CSV table of C-alpha atoms and ligand atoms in Angstrom, one decimal:
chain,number,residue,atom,x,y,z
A,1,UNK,CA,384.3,55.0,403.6
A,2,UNK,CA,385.0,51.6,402.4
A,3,UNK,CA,388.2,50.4,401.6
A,4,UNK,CA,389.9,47.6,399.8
A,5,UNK,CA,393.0,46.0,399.3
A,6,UNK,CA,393.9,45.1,395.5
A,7,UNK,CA,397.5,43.9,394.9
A,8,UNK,CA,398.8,43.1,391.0
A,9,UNK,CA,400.2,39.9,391.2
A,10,UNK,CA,404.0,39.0,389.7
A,11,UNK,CA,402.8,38.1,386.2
A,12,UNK,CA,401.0,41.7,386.4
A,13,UNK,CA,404.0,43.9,387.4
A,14,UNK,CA,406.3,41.0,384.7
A,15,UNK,CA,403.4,42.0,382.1
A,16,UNK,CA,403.4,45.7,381.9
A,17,UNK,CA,399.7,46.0,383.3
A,18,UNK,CA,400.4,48.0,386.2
A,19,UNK,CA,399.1,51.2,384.8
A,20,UNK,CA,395.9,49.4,382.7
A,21,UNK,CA,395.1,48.2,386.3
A,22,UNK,CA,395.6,52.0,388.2
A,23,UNK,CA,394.1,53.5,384.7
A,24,UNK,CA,390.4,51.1,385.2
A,25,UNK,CA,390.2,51.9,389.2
A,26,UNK,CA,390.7,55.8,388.7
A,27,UNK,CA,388.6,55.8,385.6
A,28,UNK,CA,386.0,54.3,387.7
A,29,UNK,CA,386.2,56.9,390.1
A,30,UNK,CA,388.0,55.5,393.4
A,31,UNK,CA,390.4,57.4,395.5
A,32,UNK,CA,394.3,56.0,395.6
A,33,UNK,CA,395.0,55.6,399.5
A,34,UNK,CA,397.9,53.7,399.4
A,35,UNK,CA,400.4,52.4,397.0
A,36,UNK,CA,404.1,50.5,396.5
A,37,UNK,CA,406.0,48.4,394.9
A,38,UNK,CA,407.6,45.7,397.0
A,39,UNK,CA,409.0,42.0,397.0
A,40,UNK,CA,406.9,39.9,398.8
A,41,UNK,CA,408.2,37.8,402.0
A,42,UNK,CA,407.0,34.5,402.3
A,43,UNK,CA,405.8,34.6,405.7
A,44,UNK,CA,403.7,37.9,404.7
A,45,UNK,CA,402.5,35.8,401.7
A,46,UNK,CA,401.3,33.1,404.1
A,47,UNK,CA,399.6,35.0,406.1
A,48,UNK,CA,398.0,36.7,403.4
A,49,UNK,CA,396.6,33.6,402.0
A,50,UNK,CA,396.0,31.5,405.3
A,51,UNK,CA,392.7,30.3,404.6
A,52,UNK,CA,393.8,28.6,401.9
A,53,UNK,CA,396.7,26.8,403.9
A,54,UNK,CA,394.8,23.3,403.5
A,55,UNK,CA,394.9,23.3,399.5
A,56,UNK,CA,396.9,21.6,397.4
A,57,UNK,CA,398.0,24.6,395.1
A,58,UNK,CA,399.0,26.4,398.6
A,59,UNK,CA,402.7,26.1,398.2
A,60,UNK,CA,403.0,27.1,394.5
A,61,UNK,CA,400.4,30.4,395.2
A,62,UNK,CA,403.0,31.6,397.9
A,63,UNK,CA,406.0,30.6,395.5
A,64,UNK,CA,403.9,32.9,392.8
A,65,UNK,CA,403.0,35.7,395.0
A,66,UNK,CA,406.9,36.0,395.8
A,67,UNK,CA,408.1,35.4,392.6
A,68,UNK,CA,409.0,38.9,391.6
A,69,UNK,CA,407.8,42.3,392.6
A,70,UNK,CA,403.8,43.4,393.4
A,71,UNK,CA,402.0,46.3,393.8
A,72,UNK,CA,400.1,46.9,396.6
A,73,UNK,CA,397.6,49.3,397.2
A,74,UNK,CA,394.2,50.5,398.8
A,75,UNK,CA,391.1,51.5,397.3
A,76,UNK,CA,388.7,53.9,398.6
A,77,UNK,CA,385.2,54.8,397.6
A,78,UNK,CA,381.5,53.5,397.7
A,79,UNK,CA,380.9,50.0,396.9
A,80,UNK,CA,385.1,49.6,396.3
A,81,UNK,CA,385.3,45.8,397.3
A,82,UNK,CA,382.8,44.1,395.5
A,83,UNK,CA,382.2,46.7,392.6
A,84,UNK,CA,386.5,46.1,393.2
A,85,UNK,CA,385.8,41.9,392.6
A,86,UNK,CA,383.4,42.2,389.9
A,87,UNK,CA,386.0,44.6,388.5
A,88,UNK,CA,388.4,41.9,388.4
A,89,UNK,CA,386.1,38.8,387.1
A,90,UNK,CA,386.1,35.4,388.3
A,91,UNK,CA,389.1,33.5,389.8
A,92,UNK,CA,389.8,31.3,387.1
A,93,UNK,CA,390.5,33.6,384.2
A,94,UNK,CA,388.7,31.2,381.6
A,95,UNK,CA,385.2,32.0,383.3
A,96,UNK,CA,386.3,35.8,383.8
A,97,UNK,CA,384.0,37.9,381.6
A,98,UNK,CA,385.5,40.0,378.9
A,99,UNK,CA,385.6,43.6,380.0
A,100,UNK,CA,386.9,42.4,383.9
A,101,UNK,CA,390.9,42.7,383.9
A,102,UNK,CA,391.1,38.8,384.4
A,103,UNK,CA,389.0,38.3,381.4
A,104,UNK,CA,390.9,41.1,379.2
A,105,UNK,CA,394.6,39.7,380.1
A,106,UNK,CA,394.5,36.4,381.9
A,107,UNK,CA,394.6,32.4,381.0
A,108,UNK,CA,395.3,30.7,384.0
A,109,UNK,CA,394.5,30.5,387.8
A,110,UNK,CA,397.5,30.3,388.7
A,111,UNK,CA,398.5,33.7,386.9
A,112,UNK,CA,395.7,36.1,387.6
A,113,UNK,CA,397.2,39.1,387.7
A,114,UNK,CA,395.2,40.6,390.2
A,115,UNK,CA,394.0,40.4,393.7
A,116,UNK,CA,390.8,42.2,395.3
A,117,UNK,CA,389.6,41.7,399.0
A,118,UNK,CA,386.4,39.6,399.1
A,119,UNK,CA,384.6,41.4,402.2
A,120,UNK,CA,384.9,44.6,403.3
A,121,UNK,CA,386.3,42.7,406.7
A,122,UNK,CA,388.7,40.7,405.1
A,123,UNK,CA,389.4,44.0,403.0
A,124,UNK,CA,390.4,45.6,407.0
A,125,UNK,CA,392.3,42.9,407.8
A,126,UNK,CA,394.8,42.7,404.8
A,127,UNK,CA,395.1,46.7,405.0
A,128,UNK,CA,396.0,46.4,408.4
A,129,UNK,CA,398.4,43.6,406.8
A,130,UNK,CA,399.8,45.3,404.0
A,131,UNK,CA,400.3,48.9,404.8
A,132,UNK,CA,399.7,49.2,408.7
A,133,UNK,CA,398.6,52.7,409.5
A,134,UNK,CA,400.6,54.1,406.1
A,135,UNK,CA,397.7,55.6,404.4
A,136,UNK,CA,397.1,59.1,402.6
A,137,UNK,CA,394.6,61.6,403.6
A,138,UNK,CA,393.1,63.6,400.3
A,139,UNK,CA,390.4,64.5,399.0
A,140,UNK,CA,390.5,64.4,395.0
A,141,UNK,CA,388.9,67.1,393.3
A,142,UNK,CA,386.7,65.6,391.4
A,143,UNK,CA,385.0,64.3,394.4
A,144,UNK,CA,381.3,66.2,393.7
A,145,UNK,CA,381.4,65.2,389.8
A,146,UNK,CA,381.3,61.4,391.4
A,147,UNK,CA,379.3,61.5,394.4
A,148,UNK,CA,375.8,62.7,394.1
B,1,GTP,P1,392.5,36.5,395.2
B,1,GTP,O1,391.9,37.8,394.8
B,1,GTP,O2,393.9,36.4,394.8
B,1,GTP,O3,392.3,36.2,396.7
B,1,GTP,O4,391.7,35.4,394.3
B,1,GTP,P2,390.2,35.0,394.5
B,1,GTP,O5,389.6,35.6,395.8
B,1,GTP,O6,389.5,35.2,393.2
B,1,GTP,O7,390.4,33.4,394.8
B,1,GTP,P3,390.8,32.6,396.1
B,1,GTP,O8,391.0,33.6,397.2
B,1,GTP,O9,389.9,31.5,396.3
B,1,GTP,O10,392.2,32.1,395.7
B,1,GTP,C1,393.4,32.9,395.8
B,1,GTP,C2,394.3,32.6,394.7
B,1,GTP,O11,394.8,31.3,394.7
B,1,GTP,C3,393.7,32.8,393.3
B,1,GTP,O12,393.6,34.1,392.8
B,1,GTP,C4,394.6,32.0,392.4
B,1,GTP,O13,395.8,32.7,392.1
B,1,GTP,C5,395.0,30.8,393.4
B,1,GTP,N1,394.1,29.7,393.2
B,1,GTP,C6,392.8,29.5,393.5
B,1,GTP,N2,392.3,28.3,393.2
B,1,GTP,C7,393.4,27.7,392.5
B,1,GTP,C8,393.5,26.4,391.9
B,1,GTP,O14,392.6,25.7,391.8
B,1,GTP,N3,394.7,26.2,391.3
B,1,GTP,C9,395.8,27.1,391.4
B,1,GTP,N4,396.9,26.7,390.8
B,1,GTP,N5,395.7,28.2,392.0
B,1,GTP,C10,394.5,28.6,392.5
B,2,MG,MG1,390.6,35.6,397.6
């Protein structure tokens, strides 16, 4: 099944929106597979963001994304990474839609709150990144109530 990485940013874990986040993908009906708090090293943050090594806002993203603590975690379930991104709403908060968790608690690019993988091979790649083969095998109850 697909699989995303989603990670709440600084300014999410600093702004008490780590449940609201958890609360709108479990609502939604996708399976936890990984989760943790951690402090970000910037080498890991780097890598993370290494297509994005050539802009000018480059240095100040990685000084963000180790600021203070994240949450990192994997999402599983049909559709997870781009119903996962639309979830999330556009990447400058001002042009996120109401309703997406950038448009409900965000104002700035540069504090965003959230990140979602944008391909479900990008999403493999910052798994693989992220969590390594540290993964949970469940299957949630609820399972035939969401799945047809
Ligand atoms: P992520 O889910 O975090 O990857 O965001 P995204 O996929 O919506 O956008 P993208 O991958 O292009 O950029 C990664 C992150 O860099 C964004 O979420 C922002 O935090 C930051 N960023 C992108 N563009 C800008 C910009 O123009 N200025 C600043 N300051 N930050 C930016
Ligand atoms: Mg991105």
């Amino acid at each position: 099944t697909e699989r995303s990485y989603i990670m709440i940013k600084p300014d999410g874990v600093q702004r008490g929106l780590v449940g609201e986040v958890i609360k709108r993908f479990e609502q939604r009906g996708y399976t936890l597979r990984g989760l943790k708090l951690m402090s970000v090293e910037k080498a890991l943050a780097e890598k993370h963001y290494a297509d994005l090594s050539a802009k000018p806002f480059f240095a100040g993203l990685v000084d963000y994304i180790c600021s203070g603590p994240v949450v990192a975690m994997v999402w599983e379930g049909k559709g997870v990474v781009a119903t996962g991104r639309s979830m999330i709403g556009a990447t400058n908060p001002l042009a996120s839609a109401p309703g997406t968790i950038r448009g409900d608690y965000a104002v700035d690019v540069g504090r965003n709150v959230i990140h979602g993988s944008d391909t479900v091979e990008n999403a493999k790649k910052e798994i693989a990144l992220w969590f390594g083969e540290e993964l949970s095998e469940w299957t949630p109850c609820a399972k035939p109530w969401i799945y047809e």
